[in-house]
mmCIF file of C-alpha atoms in Angstrom:
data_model
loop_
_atom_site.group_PDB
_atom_site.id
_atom_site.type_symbol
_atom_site.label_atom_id
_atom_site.label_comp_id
_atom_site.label_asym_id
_atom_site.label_seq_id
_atom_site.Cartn_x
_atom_site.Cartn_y
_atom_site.Cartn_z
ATOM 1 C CA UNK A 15 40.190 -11.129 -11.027
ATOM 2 C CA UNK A 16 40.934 -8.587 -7.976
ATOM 3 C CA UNK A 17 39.940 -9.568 -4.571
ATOM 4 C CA UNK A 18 38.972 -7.177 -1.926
ATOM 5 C CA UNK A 19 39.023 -7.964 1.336
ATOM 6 C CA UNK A 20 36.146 -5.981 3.562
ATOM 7 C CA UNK A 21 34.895 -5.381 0.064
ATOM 8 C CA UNK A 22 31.004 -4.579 1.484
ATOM 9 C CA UNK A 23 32.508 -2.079 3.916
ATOM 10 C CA UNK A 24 32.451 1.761 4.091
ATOM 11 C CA UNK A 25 35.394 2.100 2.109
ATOM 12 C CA UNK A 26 35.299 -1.624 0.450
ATOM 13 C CA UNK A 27 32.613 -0.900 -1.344
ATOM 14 C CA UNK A 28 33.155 2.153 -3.230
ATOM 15 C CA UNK A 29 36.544 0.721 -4.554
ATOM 16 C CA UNK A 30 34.252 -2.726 -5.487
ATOM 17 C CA UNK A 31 32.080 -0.510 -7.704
ATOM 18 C CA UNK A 32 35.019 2.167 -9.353
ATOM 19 C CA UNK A 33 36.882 -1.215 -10.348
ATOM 20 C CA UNK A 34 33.862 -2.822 -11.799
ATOM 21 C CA UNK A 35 33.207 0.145 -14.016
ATOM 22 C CA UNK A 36 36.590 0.307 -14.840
ATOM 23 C CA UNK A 37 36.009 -3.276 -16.107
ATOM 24 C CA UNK A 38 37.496 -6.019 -13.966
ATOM 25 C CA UNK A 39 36.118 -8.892 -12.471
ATOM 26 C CA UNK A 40 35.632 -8.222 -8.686
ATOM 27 C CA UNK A 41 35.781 -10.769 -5.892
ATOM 28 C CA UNK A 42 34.703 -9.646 -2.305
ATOM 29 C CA UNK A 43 35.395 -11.674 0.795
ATOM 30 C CA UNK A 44 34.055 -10.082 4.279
ATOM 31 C CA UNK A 45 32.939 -11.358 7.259
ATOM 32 C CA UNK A 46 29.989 -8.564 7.861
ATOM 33 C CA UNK A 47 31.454 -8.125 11.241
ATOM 34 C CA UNK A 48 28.466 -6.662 13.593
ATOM 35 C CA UNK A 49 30.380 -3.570 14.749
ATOM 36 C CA UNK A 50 30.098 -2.192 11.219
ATOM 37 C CA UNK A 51 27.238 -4.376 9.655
ATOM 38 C CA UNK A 52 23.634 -5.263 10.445
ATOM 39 C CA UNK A 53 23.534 -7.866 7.517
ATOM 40 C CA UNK A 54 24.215 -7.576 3.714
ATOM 41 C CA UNK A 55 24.556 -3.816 3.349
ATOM 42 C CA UNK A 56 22.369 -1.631 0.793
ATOM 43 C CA UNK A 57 23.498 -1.023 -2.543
ATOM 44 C CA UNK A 58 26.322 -3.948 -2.359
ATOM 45 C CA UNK A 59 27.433 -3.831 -6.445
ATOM 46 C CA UNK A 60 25.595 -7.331 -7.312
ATOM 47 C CA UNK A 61 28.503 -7.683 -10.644
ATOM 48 C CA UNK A 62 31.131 -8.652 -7.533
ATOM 49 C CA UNK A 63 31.538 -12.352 -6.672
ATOM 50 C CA UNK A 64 30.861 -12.090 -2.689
ATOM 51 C CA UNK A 65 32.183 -14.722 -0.261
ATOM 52 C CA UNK A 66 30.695 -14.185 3.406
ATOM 53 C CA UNK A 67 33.779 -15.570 5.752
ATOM 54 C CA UNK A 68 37.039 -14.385 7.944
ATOM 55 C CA UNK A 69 39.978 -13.580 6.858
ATOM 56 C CA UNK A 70 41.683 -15.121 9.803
ATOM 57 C CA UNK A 71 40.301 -18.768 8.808
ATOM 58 C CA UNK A 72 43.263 -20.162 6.236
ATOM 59 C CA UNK A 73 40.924 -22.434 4.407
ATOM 60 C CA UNK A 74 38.570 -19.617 3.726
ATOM 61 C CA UNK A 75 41.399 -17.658 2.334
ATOM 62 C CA UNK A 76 43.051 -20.411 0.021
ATOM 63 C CA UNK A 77 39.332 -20.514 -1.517
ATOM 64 C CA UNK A 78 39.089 -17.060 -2.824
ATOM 65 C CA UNK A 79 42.484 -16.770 -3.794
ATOM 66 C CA UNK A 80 41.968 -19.303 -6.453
ATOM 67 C CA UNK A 81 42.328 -17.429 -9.668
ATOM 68 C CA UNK A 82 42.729 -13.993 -7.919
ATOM 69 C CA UNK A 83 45.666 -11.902 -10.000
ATOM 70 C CA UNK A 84 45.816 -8.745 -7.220
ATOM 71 C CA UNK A 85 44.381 -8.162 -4.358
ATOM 72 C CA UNK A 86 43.078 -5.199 -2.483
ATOM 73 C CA UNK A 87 43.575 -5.965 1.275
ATOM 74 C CA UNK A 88 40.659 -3.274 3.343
ATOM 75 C CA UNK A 89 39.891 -5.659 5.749
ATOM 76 C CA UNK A 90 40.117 -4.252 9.220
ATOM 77 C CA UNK A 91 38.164 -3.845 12.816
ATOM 78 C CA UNK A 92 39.345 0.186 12.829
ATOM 79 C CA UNK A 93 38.933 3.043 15.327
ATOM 80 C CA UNK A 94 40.584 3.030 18.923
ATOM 81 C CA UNK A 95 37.616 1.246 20.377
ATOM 82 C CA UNK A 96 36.991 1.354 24.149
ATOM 83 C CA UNK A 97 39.821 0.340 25.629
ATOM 84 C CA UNK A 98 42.739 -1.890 26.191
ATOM 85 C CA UNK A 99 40.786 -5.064 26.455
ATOM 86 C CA UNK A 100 39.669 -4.833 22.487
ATOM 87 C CA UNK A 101 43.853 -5.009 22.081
ATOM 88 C CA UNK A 102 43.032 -9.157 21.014
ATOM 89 C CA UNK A 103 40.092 -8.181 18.846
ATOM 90 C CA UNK A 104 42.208 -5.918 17.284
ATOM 91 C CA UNK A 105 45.826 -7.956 17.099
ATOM 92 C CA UNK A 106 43.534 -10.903 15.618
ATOM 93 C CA UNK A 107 41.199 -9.392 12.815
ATOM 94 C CA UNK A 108 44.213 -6.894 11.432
ATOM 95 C CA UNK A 109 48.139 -8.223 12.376
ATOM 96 C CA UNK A 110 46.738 -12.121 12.396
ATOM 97 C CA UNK A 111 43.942 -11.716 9.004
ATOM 98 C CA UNK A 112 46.928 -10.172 7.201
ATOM 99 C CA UNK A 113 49.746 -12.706 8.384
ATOM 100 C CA UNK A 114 47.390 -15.470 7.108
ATOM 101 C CA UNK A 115 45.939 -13.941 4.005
ATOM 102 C CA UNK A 116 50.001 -13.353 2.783
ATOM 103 C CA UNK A 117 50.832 -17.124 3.589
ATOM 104 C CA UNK A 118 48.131 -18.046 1.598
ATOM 105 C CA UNK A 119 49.606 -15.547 -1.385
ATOM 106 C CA UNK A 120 52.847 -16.790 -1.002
ATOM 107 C CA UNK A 121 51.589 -20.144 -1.216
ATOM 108 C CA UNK A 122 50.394 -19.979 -4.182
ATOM 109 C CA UNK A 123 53.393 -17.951 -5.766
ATOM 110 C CA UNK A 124 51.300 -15.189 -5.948
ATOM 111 C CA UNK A 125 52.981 -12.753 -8.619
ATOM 112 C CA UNK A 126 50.034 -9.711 -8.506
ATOM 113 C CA UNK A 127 49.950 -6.625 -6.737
ATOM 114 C CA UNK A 128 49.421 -6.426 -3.312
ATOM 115 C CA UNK A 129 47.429 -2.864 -2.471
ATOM 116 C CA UNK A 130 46.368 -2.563 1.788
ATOM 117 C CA UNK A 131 44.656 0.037 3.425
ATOM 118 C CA UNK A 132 47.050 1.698 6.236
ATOM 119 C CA UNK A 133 46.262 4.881 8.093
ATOM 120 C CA UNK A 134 47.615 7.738 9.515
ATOM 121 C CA UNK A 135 47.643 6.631 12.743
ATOM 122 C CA UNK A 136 50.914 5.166 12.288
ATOM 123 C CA UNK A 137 52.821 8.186 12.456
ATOM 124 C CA UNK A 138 51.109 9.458 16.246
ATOM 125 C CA UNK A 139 51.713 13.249 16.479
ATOM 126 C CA UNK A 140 52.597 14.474 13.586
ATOM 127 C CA UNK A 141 55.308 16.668 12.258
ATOM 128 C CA UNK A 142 56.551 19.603 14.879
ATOM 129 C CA UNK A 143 58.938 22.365 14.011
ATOM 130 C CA UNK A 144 60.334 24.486 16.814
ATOM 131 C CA UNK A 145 61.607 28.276 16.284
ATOM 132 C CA UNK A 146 64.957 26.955 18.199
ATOM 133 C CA UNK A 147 65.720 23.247 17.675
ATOM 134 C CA UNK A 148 63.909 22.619 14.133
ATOM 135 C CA UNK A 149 62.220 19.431 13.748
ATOM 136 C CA UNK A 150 61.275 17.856 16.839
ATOM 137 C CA UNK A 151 59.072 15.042 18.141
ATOM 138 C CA UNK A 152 56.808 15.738 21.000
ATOM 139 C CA UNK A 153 56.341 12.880 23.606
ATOM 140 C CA UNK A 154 53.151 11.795 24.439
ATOM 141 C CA UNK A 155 50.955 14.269 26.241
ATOM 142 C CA UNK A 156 50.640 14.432 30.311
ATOM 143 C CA UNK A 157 47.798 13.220 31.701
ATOM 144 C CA UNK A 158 48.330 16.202 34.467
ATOM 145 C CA UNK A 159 48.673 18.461 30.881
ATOM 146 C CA UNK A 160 45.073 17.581 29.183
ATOM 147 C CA UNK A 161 43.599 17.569 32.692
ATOM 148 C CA UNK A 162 44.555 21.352 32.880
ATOM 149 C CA UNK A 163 43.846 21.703 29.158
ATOM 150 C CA UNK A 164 46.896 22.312 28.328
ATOM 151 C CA UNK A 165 46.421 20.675 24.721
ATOM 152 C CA UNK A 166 48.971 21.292 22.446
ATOM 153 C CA UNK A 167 52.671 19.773 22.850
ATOM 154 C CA UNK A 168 55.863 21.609 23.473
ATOM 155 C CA UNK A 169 58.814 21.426 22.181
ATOM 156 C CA UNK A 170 61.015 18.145 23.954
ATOM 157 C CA UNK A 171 64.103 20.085 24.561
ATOM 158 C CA UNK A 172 62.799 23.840 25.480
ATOM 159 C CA UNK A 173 59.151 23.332 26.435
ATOM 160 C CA UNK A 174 58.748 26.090 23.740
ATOM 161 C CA UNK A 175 55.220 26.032 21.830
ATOM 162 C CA UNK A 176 55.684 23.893 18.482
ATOM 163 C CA UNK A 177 54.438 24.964 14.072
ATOM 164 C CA UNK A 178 52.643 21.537 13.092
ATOM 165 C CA UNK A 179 53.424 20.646 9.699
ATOM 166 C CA UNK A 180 52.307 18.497 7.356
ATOM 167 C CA UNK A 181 53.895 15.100 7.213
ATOM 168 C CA UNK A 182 55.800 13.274 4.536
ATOM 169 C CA UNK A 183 55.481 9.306 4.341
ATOM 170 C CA UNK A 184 59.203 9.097 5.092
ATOM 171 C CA UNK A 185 58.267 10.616 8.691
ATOM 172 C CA UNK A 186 59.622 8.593 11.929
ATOM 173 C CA UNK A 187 56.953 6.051 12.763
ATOM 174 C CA UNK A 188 55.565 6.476 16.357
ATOM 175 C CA UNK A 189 51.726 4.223 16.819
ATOM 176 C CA UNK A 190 50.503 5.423 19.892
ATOM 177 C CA UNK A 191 47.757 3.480 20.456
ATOM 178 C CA UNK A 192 46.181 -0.351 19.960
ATOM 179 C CA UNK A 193 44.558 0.327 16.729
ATOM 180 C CA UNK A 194 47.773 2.323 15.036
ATOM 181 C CA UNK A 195 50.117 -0.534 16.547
ATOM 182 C CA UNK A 196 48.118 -3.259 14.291
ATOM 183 C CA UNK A 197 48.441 -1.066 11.576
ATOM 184 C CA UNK A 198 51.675 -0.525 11.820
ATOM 185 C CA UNK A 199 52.488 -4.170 12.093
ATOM 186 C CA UNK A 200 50.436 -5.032 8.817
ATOM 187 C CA UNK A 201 52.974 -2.966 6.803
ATOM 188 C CA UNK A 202 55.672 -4.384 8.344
ATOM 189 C CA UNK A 203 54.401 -8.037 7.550
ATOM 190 C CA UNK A 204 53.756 -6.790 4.502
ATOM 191 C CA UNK A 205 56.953 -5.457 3.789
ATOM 192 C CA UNK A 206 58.469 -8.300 4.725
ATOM 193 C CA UNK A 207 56.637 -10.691 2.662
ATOM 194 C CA UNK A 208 57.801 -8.577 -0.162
ATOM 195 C CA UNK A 209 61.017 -9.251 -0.149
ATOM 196 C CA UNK A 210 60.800 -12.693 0.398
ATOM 197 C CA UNK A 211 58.542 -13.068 -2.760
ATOM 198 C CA UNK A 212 59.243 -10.035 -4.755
ATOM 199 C CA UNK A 213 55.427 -8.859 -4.712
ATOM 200 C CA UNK A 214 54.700 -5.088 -4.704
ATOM 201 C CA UNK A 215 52.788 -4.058 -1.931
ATOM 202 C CA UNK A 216 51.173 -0.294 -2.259
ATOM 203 C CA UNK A 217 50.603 0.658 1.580
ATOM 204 C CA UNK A 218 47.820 3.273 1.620
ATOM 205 C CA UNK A 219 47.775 5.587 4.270
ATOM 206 C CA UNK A 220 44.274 7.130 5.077
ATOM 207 C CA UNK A 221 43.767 9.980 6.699
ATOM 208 C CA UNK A 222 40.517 11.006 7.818
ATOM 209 C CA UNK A 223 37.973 9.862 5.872
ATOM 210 C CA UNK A 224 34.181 10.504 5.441
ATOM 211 C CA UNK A 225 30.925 9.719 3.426
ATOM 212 C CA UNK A 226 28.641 7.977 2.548
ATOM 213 C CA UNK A 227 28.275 4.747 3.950
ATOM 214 C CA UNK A 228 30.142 5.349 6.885
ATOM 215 C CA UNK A 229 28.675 2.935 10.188
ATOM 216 C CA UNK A 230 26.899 5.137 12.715
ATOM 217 C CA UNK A 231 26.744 4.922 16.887
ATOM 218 C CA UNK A 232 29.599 2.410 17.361
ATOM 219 C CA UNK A 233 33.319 3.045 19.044
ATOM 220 C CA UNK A 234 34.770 2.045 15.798
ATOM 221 C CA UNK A 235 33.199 4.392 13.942
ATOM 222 C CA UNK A 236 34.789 7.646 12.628
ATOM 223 C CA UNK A 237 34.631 10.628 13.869
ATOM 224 C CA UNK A 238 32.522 12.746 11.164
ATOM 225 C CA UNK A 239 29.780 9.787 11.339
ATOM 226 C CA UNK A 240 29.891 10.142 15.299
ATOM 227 C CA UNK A 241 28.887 13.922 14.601
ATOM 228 C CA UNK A 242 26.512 13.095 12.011
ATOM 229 C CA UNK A 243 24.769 10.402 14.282
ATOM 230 C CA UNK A 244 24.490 13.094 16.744
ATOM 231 C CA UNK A 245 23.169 15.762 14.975
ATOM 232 C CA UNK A 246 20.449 13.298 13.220
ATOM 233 C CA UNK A 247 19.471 12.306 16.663
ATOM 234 C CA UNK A 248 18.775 15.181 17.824
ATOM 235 C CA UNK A 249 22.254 16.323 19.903
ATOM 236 C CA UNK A 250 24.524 18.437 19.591
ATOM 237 C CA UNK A 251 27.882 17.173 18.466
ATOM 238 C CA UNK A 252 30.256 16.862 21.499
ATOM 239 C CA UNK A 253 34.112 17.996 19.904
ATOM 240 C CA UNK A 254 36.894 16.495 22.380
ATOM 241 C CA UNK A 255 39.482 19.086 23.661
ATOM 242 C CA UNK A 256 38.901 22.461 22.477
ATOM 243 C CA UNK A 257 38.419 21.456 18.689
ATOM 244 C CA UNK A 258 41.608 22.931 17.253
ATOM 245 C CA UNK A 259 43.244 19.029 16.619
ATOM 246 C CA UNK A 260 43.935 19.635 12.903
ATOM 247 C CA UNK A 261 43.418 16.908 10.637
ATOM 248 C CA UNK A 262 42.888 16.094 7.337
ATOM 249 C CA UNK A 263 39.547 14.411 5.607
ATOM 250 C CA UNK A 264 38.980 12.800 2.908
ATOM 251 C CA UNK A 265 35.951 11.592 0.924
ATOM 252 C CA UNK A 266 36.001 7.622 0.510
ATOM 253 C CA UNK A 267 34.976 8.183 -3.240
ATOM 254 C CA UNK A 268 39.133 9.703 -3.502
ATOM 255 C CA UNK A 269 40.255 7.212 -1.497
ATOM 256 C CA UNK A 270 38.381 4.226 -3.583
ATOM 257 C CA UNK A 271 40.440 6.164 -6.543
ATOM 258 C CA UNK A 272 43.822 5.809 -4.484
ATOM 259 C CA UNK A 273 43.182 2.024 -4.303
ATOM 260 C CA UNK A 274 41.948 1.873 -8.122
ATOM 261 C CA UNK A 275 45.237 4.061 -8.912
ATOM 262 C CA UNK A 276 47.552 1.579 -7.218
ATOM 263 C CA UNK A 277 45.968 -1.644 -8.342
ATOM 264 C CA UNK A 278 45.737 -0.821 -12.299
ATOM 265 C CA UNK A 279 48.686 1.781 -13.103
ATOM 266 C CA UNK A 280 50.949 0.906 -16.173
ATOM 267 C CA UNK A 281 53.939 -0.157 -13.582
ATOM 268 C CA UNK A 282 53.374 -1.360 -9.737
ATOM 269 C CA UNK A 283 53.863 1.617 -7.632
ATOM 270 C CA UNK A 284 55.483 0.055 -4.354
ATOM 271 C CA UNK A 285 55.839 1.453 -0.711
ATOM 272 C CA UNK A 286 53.538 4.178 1.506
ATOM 273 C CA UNK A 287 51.664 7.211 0.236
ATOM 274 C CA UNK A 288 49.717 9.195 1.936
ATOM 275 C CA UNK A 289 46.029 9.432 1.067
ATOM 276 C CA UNK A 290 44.566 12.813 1.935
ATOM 277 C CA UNK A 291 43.204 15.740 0.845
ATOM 278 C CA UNK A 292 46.703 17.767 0.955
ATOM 279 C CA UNK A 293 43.572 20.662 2.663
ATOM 280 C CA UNK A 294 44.057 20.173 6.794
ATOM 281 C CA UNK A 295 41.163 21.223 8.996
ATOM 282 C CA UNK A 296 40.255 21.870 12.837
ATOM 283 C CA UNK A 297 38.101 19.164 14.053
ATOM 284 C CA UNK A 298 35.717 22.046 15.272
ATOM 285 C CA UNK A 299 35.519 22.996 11.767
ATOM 286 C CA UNK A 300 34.498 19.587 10.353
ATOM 287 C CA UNK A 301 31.963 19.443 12.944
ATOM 288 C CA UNK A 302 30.689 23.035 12.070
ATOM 289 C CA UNK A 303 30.503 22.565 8.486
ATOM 290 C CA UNK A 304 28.477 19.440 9.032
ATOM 291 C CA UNK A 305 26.362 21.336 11.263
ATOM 292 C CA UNK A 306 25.779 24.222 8.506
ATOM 293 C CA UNK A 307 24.736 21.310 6.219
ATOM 294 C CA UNK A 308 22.471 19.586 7.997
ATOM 295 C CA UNK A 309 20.987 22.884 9.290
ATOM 296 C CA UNK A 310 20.443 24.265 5.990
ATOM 297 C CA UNK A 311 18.712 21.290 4.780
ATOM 298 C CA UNK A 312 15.833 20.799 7.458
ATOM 299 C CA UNK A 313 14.015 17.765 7.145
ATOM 300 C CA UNK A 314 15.918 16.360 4.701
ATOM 301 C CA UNK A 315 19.286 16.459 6.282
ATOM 302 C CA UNK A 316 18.188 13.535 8.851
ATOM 303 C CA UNK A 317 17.424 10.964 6.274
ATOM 304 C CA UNK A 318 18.621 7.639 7.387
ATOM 305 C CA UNK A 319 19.385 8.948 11.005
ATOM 306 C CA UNK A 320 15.965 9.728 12.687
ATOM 307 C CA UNK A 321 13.172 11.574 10.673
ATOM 308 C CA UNK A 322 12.555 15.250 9.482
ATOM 309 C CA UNK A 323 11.894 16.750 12.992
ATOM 310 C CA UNK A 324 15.390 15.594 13.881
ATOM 311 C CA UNK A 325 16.882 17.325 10.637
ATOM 312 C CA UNK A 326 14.751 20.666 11.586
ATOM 313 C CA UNK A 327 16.090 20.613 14.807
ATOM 314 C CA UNK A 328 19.729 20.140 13.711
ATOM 315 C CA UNK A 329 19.886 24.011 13.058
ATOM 316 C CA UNK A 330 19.650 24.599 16.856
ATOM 317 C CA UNK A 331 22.199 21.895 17.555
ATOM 318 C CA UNK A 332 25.891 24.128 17.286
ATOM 319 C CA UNK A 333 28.691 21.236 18.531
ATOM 320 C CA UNK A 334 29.593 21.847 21.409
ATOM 321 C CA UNK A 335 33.542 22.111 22.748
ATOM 322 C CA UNK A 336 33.741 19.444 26.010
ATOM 323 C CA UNK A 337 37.189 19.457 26.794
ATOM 324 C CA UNK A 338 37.212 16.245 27.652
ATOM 325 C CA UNK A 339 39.879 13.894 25.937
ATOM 326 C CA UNK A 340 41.138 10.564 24.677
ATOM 327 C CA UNK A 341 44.640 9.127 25.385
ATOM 328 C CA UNK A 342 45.099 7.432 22.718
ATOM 329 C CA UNK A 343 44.289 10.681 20.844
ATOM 330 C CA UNK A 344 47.071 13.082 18.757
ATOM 331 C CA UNK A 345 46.739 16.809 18.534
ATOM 332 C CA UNK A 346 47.729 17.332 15.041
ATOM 333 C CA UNK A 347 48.328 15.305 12.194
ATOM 334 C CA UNK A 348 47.346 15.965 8.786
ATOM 335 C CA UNK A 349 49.190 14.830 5.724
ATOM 336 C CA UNK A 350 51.614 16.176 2.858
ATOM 337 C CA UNK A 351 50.302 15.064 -0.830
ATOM 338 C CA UNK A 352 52.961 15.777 -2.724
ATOM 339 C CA UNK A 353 54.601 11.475 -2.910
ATOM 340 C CA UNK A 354 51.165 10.442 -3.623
ATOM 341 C CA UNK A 355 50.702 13.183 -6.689
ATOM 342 C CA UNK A 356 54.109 12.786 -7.665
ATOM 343 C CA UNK A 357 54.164 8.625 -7.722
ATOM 344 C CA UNK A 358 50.765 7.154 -7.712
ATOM 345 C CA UNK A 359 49.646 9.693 -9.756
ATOM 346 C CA UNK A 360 46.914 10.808 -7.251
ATOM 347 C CA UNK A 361 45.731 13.946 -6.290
ATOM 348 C CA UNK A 362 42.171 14.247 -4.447
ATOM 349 C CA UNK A 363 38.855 15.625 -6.079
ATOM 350 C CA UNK A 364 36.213 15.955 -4.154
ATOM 351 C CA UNK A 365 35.399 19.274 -2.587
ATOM 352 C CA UNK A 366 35.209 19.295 0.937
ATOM 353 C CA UNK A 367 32.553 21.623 1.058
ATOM 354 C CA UNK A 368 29.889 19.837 -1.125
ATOM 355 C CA UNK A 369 31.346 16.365 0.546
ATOM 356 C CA UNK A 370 29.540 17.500 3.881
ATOM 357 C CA UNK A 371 26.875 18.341 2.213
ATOM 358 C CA UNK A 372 26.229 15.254 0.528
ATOM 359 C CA UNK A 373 27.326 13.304 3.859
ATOM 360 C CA UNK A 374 24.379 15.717 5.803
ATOM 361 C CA UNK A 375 21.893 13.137 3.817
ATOM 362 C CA UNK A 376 23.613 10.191 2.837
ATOM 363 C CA UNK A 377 22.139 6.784 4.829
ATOM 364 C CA UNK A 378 24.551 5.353 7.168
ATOM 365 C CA UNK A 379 25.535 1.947 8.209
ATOM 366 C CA UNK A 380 23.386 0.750 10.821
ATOM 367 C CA UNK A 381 20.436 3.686 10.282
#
């Protein structure tokens, strides 16, 4: 039996139904929290055991344990949210779910494999090479800097303009906002439950991902399904800073694979990989190609998100560069592939292309 926490969520769910095919008995426990469900979500896999409760609630969590022999830990309240006061929402459903949901493994000498969903975020900007002083790391950005749009970091010791590279899971760690601190701290409690107990824990680092599924109109949603919502609506995406942040996205049907990969291969493969498309992209570009897609498709392109006339009218809608910005934001950071093809054994598949496609008319959460 595998548990998955947050199993009837965006990402949840696809790994639910790739590791019922695969053949294993499937246990979900989720608490449908309202800022990514509105009730029992559509095509929930009815094979998996589901078990409506928190995380955070011990009792809850020595319940579904019982006969579990891995688990997949998703379970999350994600994005950077509004603003500092979520910092208890977030400290309580990610650092506090996990801390309980490992006592409760260790518990029960829990010998399994323990697989969690991480995320890029942990690593703030990414990797920066200067001509001069090699690699460098840029401090955070200047208020008085974004104000002037003055976007991209210089280089810390000659002010010189930086190369972004892609970066390796060994990187220098550097959370830069609420969200990335919890996630952060859930590999660290992770890490150190493994060496008390000896259980592997596979920390999966997500980069940007996107798909079906994804929930619409909230501040915890991503930023392709904040596009998407848009454009179905009837507006024109709005792209923060000048759209040149470079990222990398991935479909959730690779990153279900990742998760599958890590919880069933021949030998436990322990420690951080990077989850990504190994491809790295412009914001402005995502938002473009989803643009393209949903143009090209009319009517169609709008299901779930507001009708054919919104869909025809999505050609018109070209996203639109605001300049405005986030602190909490990062200019670049997109993702080397090579541990997780090397190690895990994973290397993505879907093609970006005909993933934007298919997200132009998937349903989302929420629609």
């Amino acid at each position: 039996m595998i548990l998955v926490t947050g199993g009837a969520g965006f990402i949840g769910q696809p790994i639910v139904t790739q590791l019922l095919d695969a053949g294993h008995e499937v246990r979900i426990l989720d608490l449908l929290h309202p800022a990514a469900h509105d009730g029992l979500p559509e095509g929930l896999d009815p094979r998996a055991e589901l078990v409506i409760g928190d995380v955070r609630d011990a009792d809850t969590v020595d319940r579904v344990l019982e006969g579990v022999d891995h688990v997949c830990h998703q379970a999350a309240m994600v994005g950077l949210g509004l603003d500092i006061d979520d910092i208890a929402d977030y400290v309580g459903h990610n650092d506090l779910g996990t801390a309980v949901l490992l006592r409760g493994l260790a518990r029960r000498n829990f010998t399994g494999r323990f697989v969690q969903a991480s995320s890029m975020v942990v690593y703030g900007e990414g990797r920066y090479r200067c001509a001069d002083h090699g690699l460098v790391t840029p401090p955070a950005r200047a208020v008085a800097d974004l104000d002037a749009g003055r976007f991209e970091p210089g280089c810390p010791v000659c002010g010189r303009p930086l190369t972004p590279e892609s970066i390796p899971e060994d990187a220098a760690l550097d959370p830069r906002n609420v969200y990335a601190a919890t996630k952060l701290h859930q590999e660290h409690l992770a890490t150190a439950f493994s060496r008390e107990t000896g259980v592997p824990v596979t920390s999966l680092r997500y980069h940007n991902v996107y798909g079906p599924g994804m929930p619409k109109d909230t501040p915890y949603a991503g930023v392709a399904s904040i596009f998407r919502s848009a454009l179905a609506a009837g507006r024109a995406p709005k792209v923060f800073e000048d759209g040149g942040q470079r990222r990398d996205f991935v479909h959730v049907r690779d990153v279900a694979r990742a998760n599958v990969l890590a919880l069933t291969a021949e030998e436990p493969v322990p420690g951080a990989f990077n989850v990504c498309s190994g491809t790295p992209r412009t914001v402005g570009e995502m938002a473009r190609a989803l643009w393209a897609a949903m143009g090209a498709d009319g009517g169609s392109a709008a299901a779930g998100g507001g009708g054919g006339e919104a869909g025809a009218l999505a050609a018109d809608l070209e996203p639109v560069v605001t300049g405005d910005y986030r602190l909490g934001d990062v200019r670049h950071v997109f993702a080397s592939a090579v541990r997780a093809a090397d190690v895990l054994g994973f290397t993505a598949g879907e093609d970006f292309d005909a993933g934007m496609a298919e997200f132009a008319t998937a349903r989302l959460r929420g629609a």
